[in-house]
mmCIF file of C-alpha atoms in Angstrom:
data_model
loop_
_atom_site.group_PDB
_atom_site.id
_atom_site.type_symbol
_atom_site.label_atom_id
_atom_site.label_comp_id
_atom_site.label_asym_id
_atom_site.label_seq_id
_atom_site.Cartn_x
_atom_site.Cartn_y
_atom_site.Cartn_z
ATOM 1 C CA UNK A 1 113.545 98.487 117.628
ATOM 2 C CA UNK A 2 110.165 101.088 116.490
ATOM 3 C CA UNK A 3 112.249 101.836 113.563
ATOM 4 C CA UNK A 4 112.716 98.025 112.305
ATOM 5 C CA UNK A 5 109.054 97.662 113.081
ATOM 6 C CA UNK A 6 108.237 100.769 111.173
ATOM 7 C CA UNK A 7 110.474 99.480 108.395
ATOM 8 C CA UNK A 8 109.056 96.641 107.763
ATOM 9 C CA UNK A 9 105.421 97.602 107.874
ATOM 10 C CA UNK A 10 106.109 100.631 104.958
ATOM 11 C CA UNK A 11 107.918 97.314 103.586
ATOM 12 C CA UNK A 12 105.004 95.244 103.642
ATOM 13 C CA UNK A 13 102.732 97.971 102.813
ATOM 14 C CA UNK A 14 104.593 98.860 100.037
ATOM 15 C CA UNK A 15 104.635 94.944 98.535
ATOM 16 C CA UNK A 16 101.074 94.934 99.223
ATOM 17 C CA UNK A 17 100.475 97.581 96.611
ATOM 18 C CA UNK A 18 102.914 95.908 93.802
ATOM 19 C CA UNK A 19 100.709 92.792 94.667
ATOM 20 C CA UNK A 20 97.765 94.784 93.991
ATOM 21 C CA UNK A 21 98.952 96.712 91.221
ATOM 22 C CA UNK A 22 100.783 94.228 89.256
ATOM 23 C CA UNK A 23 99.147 91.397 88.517
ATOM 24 C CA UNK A 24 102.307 88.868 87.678
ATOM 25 C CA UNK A 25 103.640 89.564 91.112
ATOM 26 C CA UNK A 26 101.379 86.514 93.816
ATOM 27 C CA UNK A 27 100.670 86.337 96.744
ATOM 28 C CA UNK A 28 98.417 83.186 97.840
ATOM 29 C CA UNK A 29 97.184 81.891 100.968
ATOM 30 C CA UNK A 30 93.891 80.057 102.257
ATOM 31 C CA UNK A 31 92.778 83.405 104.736
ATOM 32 C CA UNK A 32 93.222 86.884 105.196
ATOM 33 C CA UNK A 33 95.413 86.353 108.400
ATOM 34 C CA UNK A 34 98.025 84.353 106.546
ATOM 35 C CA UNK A 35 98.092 86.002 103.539
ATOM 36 C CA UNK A 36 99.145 88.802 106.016
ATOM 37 C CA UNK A 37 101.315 86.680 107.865
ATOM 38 C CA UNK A 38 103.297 85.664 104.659
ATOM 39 C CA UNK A 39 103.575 89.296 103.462
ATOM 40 C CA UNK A 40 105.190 90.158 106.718
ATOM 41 C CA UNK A 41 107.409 87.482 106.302
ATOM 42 C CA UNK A 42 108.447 88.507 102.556
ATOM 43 C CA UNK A 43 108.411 92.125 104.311
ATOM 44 C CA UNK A 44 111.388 90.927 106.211
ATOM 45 C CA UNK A 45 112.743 88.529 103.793
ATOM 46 C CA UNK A 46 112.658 92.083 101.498
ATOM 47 C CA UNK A 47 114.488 93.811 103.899
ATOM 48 C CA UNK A 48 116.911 91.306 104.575
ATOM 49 C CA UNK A 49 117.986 91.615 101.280
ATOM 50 C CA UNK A 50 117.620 94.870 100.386
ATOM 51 C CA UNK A 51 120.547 95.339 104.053
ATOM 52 C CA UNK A 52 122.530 92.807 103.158
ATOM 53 C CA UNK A 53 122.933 92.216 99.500
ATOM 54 C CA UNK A 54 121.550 95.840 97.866
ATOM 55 C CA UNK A 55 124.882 97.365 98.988
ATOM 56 C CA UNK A 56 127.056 94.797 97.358
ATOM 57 C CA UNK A 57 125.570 94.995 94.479
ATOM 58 C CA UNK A 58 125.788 99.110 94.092
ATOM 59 C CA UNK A 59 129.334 98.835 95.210
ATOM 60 C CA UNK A 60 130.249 96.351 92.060
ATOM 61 C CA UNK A 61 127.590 98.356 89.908
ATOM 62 C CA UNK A 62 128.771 101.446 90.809
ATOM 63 C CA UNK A 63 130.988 102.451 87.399
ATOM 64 C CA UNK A 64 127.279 101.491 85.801
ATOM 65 C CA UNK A 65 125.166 103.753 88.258
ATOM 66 C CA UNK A 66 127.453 106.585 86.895
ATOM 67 C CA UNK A 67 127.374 105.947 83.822
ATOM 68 C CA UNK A 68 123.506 105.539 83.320
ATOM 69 C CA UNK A 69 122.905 108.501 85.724
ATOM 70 C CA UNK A 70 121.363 106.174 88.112
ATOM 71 C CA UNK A 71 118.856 104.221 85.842
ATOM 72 C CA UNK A 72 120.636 101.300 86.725
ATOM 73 C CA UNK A 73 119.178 101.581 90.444
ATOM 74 C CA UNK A 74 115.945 100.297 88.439
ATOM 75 C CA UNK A 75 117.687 97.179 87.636
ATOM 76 C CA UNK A 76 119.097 96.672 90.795
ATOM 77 C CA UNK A 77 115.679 96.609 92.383
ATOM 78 C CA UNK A 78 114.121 94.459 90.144
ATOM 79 C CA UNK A 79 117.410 91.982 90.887
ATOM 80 C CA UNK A 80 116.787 92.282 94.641
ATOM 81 C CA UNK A 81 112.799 91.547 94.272
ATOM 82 C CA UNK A 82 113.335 88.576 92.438
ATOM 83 C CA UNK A 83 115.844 87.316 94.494
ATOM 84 C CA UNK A 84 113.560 88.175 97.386
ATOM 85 C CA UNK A 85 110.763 85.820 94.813
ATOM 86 C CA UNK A 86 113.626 82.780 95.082
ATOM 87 C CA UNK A 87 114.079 83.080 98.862
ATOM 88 C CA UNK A 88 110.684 83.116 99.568
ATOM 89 C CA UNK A 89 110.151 80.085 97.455
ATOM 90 C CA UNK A 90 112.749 78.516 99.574
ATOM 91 C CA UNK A 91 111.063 79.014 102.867
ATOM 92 C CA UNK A 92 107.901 78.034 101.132
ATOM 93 C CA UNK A 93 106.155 81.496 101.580
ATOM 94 C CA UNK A 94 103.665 82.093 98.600
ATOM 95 C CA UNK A 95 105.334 85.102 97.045
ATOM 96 C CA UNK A 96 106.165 85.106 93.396
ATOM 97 C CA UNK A 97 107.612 87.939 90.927
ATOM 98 C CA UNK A 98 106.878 85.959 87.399
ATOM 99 C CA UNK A 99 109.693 87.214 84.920
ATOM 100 C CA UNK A 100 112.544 90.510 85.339
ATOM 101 C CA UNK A 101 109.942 93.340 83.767
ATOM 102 C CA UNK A 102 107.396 92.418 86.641
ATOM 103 C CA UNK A 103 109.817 92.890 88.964
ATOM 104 C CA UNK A 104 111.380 96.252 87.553
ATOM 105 C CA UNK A 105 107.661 97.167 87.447
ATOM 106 C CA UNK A 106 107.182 95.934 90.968
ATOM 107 C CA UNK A 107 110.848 97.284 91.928
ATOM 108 C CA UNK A 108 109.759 100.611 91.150
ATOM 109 C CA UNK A 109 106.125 100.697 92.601
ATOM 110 C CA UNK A 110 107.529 99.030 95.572
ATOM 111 C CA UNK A 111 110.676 102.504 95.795
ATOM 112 C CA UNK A 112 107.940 104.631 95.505
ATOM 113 C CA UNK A 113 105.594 103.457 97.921
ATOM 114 C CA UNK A 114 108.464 102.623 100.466
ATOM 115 C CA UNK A 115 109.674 106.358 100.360
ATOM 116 C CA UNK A 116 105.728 108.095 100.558
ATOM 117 C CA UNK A 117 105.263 105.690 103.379
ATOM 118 C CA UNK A 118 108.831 106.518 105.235
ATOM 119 C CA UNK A 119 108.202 109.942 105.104
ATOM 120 C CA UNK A 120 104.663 109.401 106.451
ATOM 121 C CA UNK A 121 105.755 107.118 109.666
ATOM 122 C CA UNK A 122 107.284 107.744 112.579
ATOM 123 C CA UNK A 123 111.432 107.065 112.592
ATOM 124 C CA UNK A 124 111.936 106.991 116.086
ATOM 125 C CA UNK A 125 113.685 104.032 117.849
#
């Protein structure tokens, strides 16, 4: 259970600096507290995709991912942040990745970010 916690925190940590960073990728919200709540929420939404969907997609990608040396892992990303965009929009959270080279961009902040912080926190369960 601490390590589903911790995941999602480096998660939403990690979204909160592409939503700082990049200025095409939104997050509203009237206060503080649910602008955190909602980032939470796309946090899990995130990961939720990322267990669920990411490995389907590198299994049917995987000839490509050879091919391009890995590059393609870039694409990937930026396919499972925007899809994480369209779910959010779904649930009416008020998360949005405006166009596919805002969310490589934010893809590979987000990769970045999520590793530096996974190394920093705690794995334990």
């Amino acid at each position: 259970m601490m390590n589903f916690v911790v995941k999602t925190l480096a998660n939403a940590g990690a979204l909160g600096v592409a939503i700082w960073l990049v200025q095409d990728i939104t997050l509203t919200g009237d206060s503080t507290g649910n602008k955190v709540l909602t980032l939470i929420l796309v946090a899990l939404v995130f990961g939720l995709v990322n267990f669920l969907v990411k490995p389907i997609v590198q299994l049917l990608t995987l000839p490509l991912f050879i091919l391009t040396l890995g590059l393609i892992t870039l694409v990937v990303n930026a396919l499972m942040l925007l899809l994480t965009s369209w779910l959010a929009e779904q649930f009416d959270l008020s998360f949005h990745v405006e166009g596919f080279w805002t969310a490589v961009l934010g893809g590979l902040i987000i990769s970045v970010v999520s590793w530096a912080l996974n190394i920093v926190l705690p794995d334990g369960d």
